[in-house]
XYZ file of C-alpha atoms in Angstrom:
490
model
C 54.238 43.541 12.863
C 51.735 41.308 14.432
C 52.287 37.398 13.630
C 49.780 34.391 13.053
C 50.402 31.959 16.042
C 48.976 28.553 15.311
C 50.333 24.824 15.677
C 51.213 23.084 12.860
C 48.915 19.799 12.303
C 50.815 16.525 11.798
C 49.006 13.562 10.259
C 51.148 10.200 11.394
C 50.284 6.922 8.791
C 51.098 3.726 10.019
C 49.950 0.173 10.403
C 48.746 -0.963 13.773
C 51.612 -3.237 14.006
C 54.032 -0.456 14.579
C 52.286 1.554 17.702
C 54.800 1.276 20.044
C 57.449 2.796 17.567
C 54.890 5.495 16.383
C 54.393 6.236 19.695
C 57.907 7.350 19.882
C 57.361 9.569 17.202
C 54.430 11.105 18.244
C 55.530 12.049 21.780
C 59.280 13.464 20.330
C 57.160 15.792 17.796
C 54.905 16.769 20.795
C 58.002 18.038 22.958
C 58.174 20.801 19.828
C 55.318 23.589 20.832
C 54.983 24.533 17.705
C 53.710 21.017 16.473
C 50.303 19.231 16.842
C 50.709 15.268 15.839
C 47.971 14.150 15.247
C 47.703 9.940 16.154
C 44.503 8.242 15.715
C 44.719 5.976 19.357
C 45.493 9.512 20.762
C 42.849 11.698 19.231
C 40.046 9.680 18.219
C 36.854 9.720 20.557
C 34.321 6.489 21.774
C 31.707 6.819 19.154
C 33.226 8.522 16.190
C 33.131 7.204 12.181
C 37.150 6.983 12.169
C 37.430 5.820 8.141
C 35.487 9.649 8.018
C 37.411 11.561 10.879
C 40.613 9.940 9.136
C 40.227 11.323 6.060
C 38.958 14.689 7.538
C 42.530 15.015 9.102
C 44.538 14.145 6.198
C 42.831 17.086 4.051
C 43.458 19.254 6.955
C 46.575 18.707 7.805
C 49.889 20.632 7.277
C 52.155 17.574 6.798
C 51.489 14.076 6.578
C 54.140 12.004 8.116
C 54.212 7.973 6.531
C 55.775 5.854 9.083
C 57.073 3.023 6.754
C 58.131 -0.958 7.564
C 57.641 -4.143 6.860
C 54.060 -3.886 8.003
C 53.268 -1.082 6.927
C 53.836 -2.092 3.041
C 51.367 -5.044 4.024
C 48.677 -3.032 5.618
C 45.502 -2.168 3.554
C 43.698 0.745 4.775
C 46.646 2.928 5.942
C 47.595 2.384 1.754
C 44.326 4.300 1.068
C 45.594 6.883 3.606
C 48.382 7.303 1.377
C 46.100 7.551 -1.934
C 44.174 10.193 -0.103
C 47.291 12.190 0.619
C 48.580 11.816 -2.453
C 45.457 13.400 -4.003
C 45.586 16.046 -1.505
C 48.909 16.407 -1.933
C 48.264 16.697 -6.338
C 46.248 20.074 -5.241
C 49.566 21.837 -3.694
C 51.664 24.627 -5.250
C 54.790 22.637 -6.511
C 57.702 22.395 -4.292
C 55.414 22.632 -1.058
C 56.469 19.716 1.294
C 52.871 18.057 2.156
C 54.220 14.236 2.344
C 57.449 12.974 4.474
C 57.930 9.511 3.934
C 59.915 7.990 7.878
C 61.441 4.855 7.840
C 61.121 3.316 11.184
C 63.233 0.736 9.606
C 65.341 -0.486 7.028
C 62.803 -1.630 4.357
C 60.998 -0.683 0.907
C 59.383 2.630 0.008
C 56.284 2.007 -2.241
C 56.722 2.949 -5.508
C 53.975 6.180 -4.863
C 56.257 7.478 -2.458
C 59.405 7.425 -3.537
C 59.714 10.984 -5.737
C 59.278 12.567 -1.847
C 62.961 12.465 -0.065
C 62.572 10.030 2.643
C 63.974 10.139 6.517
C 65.287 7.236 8.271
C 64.104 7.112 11.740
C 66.330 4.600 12.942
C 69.359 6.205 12.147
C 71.024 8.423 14.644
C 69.667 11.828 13.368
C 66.825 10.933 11.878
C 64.236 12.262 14.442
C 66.499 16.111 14.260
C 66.376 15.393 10.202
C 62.125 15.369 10.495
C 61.977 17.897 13.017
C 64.059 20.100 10.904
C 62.045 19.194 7.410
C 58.789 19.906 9.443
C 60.109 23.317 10.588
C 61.022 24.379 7.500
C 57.209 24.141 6.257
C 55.986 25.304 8.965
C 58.076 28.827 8.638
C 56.925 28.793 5.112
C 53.306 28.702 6.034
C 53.348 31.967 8.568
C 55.235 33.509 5.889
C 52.498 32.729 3.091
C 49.519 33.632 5.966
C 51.677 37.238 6.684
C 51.964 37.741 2.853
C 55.638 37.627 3.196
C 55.836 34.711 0.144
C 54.319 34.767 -3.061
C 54.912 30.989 -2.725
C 55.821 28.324 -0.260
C 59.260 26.951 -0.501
C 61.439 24.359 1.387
C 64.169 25.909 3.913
C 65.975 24.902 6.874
C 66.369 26.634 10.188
C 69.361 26.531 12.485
C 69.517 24.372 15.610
C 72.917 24.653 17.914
C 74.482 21.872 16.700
C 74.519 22.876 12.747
C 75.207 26.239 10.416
C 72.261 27.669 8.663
C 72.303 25.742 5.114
C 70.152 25.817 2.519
C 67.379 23.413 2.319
C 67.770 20.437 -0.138
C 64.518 20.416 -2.215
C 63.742 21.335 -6.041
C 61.603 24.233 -3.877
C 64.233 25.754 -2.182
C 65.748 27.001 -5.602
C 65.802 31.481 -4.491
C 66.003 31.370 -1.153
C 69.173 32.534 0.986
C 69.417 31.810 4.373
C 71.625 34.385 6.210
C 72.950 34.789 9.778
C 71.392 37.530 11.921
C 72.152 38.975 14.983
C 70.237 36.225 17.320
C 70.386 32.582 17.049
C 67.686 31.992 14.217
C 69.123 32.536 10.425
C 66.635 35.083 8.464
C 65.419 33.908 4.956
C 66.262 36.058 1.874
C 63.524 35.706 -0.818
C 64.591 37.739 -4.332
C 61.973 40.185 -5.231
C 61.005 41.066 -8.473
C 63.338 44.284 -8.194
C 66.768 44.300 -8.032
C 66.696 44.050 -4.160
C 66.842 41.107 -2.028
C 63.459 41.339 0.670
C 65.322 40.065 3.979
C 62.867 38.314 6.178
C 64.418 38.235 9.994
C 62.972 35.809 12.982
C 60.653 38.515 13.712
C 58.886 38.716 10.802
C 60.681 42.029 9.839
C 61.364 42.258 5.860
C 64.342 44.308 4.910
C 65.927 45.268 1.743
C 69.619 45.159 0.628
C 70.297 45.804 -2.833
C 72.720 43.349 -5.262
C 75.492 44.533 -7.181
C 74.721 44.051 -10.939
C 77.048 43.403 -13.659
C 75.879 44.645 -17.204
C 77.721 43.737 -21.025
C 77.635 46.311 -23.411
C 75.040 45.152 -25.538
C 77.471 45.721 -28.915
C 80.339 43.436 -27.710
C 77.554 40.676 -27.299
C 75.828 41.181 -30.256
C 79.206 41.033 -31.873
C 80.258 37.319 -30.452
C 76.796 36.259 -30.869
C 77.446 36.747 -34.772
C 80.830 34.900 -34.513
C 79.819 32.089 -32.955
C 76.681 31.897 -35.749
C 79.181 32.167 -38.684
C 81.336 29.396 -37.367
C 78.044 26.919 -36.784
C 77.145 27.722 -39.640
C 79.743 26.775 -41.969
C 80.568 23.851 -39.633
C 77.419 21.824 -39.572
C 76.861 21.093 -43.173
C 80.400 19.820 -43.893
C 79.692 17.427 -40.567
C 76.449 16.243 -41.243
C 77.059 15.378 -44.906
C 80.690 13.958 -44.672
C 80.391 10.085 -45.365
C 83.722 9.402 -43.253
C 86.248 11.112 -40.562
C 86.699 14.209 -41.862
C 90.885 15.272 -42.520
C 92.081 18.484 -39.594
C 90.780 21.143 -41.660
C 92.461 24.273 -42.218
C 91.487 26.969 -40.023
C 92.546 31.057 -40.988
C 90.957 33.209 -38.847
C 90.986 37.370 -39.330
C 90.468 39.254 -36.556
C 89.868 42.818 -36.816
C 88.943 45.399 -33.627
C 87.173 48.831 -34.729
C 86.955 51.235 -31.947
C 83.778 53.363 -32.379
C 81.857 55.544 -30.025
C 79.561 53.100 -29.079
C 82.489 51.020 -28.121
C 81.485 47.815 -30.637
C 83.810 45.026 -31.164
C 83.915 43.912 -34.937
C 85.242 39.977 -34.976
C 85.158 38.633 -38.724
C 85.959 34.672 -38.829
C 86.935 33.095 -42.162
C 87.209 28.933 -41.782
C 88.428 26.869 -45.282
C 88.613 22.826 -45.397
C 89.301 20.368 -47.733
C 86.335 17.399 -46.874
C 87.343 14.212 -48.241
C 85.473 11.032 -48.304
C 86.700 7.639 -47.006
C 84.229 4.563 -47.692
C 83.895 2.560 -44.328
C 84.349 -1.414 -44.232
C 81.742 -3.426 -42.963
C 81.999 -4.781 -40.192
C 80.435 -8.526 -38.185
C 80.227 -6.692 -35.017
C 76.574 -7.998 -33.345
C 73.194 -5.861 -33.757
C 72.097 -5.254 -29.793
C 68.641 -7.011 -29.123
C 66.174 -5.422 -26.373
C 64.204 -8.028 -24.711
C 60.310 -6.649 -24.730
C 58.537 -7.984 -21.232
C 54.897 -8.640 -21.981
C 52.037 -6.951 -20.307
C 50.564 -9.254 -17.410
C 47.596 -11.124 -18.534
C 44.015 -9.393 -17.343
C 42.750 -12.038 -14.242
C 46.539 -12.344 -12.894
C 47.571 -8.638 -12.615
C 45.401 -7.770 -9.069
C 46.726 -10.822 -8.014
C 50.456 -9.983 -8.301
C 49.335 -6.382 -6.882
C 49.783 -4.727 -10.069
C 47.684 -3.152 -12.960
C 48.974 -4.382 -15.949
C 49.691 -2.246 -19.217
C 47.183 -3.689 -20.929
C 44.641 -1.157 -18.901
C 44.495 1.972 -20.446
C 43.623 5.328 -18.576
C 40.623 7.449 -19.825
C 40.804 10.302 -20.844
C 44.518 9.222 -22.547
C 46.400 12.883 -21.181
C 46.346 10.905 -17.756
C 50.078 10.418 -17.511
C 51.444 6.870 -16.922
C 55.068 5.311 -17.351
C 55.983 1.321 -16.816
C 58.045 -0.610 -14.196
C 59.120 -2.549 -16.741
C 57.641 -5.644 -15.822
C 54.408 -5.532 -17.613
C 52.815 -3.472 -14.978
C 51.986 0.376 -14.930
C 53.621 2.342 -11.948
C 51.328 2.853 -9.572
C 48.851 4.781 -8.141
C 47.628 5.040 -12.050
C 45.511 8.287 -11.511
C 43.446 6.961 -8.642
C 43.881 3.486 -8.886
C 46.324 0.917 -7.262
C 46.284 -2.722 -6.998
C 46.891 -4.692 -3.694
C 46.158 -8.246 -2.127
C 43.859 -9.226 -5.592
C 41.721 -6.103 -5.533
C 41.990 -3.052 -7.372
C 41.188 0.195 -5.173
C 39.899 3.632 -6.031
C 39.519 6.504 -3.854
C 38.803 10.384 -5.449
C 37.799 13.167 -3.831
C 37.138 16.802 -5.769
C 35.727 20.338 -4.796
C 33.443 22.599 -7.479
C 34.394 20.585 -10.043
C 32.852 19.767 -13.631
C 31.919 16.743 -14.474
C 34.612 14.273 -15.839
C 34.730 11.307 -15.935
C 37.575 9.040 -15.417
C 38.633 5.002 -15.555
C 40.741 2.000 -17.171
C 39.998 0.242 -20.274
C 41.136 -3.037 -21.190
C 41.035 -5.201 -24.090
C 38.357 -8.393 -24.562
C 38.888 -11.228 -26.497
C 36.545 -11.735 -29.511
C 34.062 -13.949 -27.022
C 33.331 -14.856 -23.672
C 32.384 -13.487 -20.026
C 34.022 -11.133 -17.211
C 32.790 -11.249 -14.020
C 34.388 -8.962 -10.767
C 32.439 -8.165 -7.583
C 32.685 -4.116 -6.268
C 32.589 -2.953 -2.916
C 31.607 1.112 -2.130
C 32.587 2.741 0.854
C 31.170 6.421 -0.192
C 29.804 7.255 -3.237
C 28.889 11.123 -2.683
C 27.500 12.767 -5.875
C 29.461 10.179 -8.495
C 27.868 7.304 -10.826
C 30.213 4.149 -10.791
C 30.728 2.738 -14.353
C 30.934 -0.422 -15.632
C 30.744 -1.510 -19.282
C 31.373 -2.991 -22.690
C 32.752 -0.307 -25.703
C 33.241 -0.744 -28.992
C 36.395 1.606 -28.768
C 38.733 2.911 -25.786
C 35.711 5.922 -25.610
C 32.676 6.116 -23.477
C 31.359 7.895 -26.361
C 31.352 4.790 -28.753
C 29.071 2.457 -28.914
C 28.935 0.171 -25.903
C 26.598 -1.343 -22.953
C 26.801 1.231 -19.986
C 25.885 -0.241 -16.035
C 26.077 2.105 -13.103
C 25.747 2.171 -9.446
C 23.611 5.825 -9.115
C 25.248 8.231 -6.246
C 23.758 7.637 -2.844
C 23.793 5.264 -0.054
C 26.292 2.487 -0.169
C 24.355 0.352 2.078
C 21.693 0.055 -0.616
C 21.383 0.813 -4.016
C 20.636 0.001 -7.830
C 22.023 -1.296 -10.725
C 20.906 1.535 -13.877
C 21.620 0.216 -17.775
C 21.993 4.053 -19.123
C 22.201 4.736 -23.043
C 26.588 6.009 -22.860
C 25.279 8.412 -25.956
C 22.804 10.494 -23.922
C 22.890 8.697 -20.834
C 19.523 7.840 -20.531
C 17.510 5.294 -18.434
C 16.778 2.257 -20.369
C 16.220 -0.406 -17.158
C 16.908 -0.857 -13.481
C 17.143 -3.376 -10.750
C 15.135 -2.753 -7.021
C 17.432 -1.886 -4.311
C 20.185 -4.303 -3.505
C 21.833 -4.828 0.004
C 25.742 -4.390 -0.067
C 26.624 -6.961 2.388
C 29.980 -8.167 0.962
C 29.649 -6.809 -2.523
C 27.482 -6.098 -5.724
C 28.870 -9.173 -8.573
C 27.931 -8.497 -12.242
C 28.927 -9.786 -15.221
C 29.134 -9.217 -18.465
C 29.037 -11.557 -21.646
C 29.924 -10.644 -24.944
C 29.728 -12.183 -28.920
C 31.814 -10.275 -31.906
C 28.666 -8.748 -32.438
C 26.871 -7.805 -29.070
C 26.446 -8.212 -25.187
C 24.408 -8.437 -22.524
C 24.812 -7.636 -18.456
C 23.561 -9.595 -15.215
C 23.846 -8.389 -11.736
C 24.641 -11.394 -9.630
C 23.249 -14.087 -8.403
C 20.436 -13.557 -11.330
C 19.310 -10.611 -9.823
C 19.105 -9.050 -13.095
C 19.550 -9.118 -16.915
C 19.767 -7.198 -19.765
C 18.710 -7.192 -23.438
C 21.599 -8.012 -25.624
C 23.136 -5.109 -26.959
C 24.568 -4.777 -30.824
C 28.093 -3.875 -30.606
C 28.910 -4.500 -34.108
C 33.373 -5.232 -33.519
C 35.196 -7.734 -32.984
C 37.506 -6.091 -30.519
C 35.909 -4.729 -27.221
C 36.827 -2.965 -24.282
C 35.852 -3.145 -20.652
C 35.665 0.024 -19.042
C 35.213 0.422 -15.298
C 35.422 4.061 -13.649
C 33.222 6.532 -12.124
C 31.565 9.611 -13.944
C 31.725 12.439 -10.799
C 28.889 15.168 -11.290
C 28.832 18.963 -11.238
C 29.800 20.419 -8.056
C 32.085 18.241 -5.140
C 32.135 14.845 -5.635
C 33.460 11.669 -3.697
C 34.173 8.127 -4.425
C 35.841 5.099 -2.483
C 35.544 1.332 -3.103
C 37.146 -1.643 -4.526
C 37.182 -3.628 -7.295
C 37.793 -7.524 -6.722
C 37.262 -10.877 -7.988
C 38.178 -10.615 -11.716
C 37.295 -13.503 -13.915
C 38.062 -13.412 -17.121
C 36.762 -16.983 -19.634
């Protein structure tokens, strides 16, 4: 059988800082033939857009390694690297190993990365532990290009010093690894016969069949019914006994019928005497839970978190808390870092949808932020003020159109068929677009900064208002990356 022969593509993240280590790393994974790290200093050419060939490489890639430390944690762009894998990573089959967090020292894994198992570099097999994680995907993926795996898994091969084990990931649940006749184990993968497909270092699948134990359906059937009669006259008298219930009184008959389809008849008869026994009260003390408030809007960038007081839109975005008042992060596509709050989505043939955080406004007064766009490829940015946590309610919609970055407008769209109703001229990025928005318990109004622009007040008849800010991506592949920064909130 003829084989696929192609090097696997390693993507190494890190933060400047850390070259020389990361160096190491790259020049141990290039020993292996079979690997093709992939290090920015390394491959990056005089006169290329490296945010762009960046991100090209992460979507590309087989694996991307995270080299984390100290710096790393504190380093701003390589974090949207992360994001960026971690959306890439969100269109995998489950249980494929895309992301490989490697400690180059003893320090914090950010909270996006810690469901991945981690390696530690700096320990003394750390560098055989990657090498071995990085094989095991990368027999996966010749199996899945041969059509020798109906899905990618996680398994381990065997080097001189260790046995063939099997691999421990969630993914590796089915697979066997066995010893062959040569020095590389062969993976077993069950088929959906009663065989088990034996794939050997060539590429050769081979068959052995398992030995199958069958119960006579009768003999099950007839336990099944014993164990029912018992629950069932054992539940009530548990569930409605007011105190400790006395031993009770157990007869059990037992007969055996011998038939020719070889059934077992069990019959189970169980009598008690419940008795009721009032219980004192006691002074013992009533635990208390101690309930952590959200963050306050204005303070939650700051301390590089999004508090809980933002809600996701549409609400089946999943979320869970830290437990400090802040959401764990990324939230969707948004994480919080050094005062700003990023964003960075990227999707193929897709609908539109539209997607963002809403957070609660007092009954009066003004929020101001500043945004900064890096790409906004066939996307709207929103920003506005709802009567409700729904972009369908009433509200005072602002977006930045899809297009240049360098230069664009401000558009006040109806949110209920989003039609024009005014624009700015074109507006140099330079360090940011501000805007603002004011609101009344009965309306408000928008101005794009420094009194570029205004708009008529808008009736938004409720007391309690929401700030939205998000992006609406449009039919087909979209792209959006940028920053929001610079929240006020009076």
């Amino acid at each position: 059988m003829s084989t696929k022969q192609r090097q696997f593509k390693v993507f190494l993240s890190y933060a400047s800082q850390d070259e020389v280590s990361v160096r190491e790393v790259y020049n141990a994974l290039k020993l292996q033939t079979w690997i093709d790290p992939w290090l920015d200093k390394e491959k990056l050419l005089a006169g290329q857009d490296w945010e762009f060939e960046i991100r090209k490489t992460v979507r590309e890639s087989d694996v991307v390694v995270v080299c984390l430390s100290k710096q790393f944690n504190r380093s701003g762009f390589r974090q949207k690297e992360v994001r960026l894998a971690l959306d890439t990573a969100m269109e995998k089959p489950d249980g494929e190993i895309f992301i490989i967090p490697a400690r180059l020292e003893d320090c914090d894994t950010p909270e996006s990365l810690r469901k991945w198992h981690r390696v530690d570099l700096f320990e003394e097999n750390g560098y055989e532990n990657l090498i071995r994680a990085l094989r095991a995907d990368q027999i996966e993926a010749d199996l899945e290009l041969e059509g020798n795996l109906p899905l990618r898994a996680a398994t381990l091969p065997k080097s001189s010093e260790h046995t063939a084990e099997k691999a421990q990931s969630p993914s590796s649940e089915g697979l066997v690894l066995q010893e062959s006749s040569g020095n590389q184990p062969t993976v077993s993968v069950p088929s959906s016969t009663n065989n088990t497909v034996r794939v050997d270092d060539q590429g050769h699948r081979q068959e052995k069949p398992k030995r199958m134990f069958k119960l006579d359906p009768a003999i099950i059937a007839a336990i099944i019914t014993v164990i029912g009669t018992i629950l069932v006259t054992l539940i009530p008298l548990y569930t409605n006994r007011p105190a400790a219930l006395p031993p009770a009184t157990l007869s059990t008959a037992v007969a055996f019928t011998s038939t020719s389809t070889n059934a077992l008849l069990l019959t189970a008869t169980i009598t008690s005497e419940p008795t009721s026994t009032p219980i004192p009260a006691t002074d013992s003390p009533v635990p208390t839970i101690t309930i952590i408030p959200p963050v306050a809007l204005g303070e939650d960038w700051l301390a590089g978190c999004i508090s809980t007081l933002w809600r996701p839109y549409p609400e089946d975005i999943p979320v869970s808390e830290k437990g400090d008042g802040c959401w764990k992060e990324p939230v969707y596509v948004f994480s919080a870092e050094n005062g700003d709050l990023d964003f960075l989505a990227e999707r193929s043939n897709a609908p539109a949808e539209i997607y963002g955080l809403f957070a609660p406004l007092p009954e009066e007064g003004t929020v101001t932020f500043t945004v900064r766009l890096r790409d906004l490829t066939n996307v709207d940015l929103w920003m506005g003020i709802f009567a409700e946590p729904d972009v369908t309610s009433e509200g005072l919609l602002m977006i930045v159109p899809s297009g240049d970055v360098r230069r664009r407008v401000f558009v006040q769209k109806d949110p209920r068929n989003y039609e024009n109703i005014a624009d700015t001229r074109l507006l140099p990025l330079e360090n940011g677009f501000s805007i603002s928005f004011s609101f009344t318990e009965n309306s408000a109004r928008s101005t794009v900064n420094p009194s570029v622009f205004f708009t008529n007040s808008v009736s938004i008849p409720s007391s309690q208002k929401w700030l939205f800010l998000g992006y609406k991506g449009l039919r087909g592949s979209y792209r959006i990356d940028g920053t929001f920064l610079s929240f006020e909130l009076e």
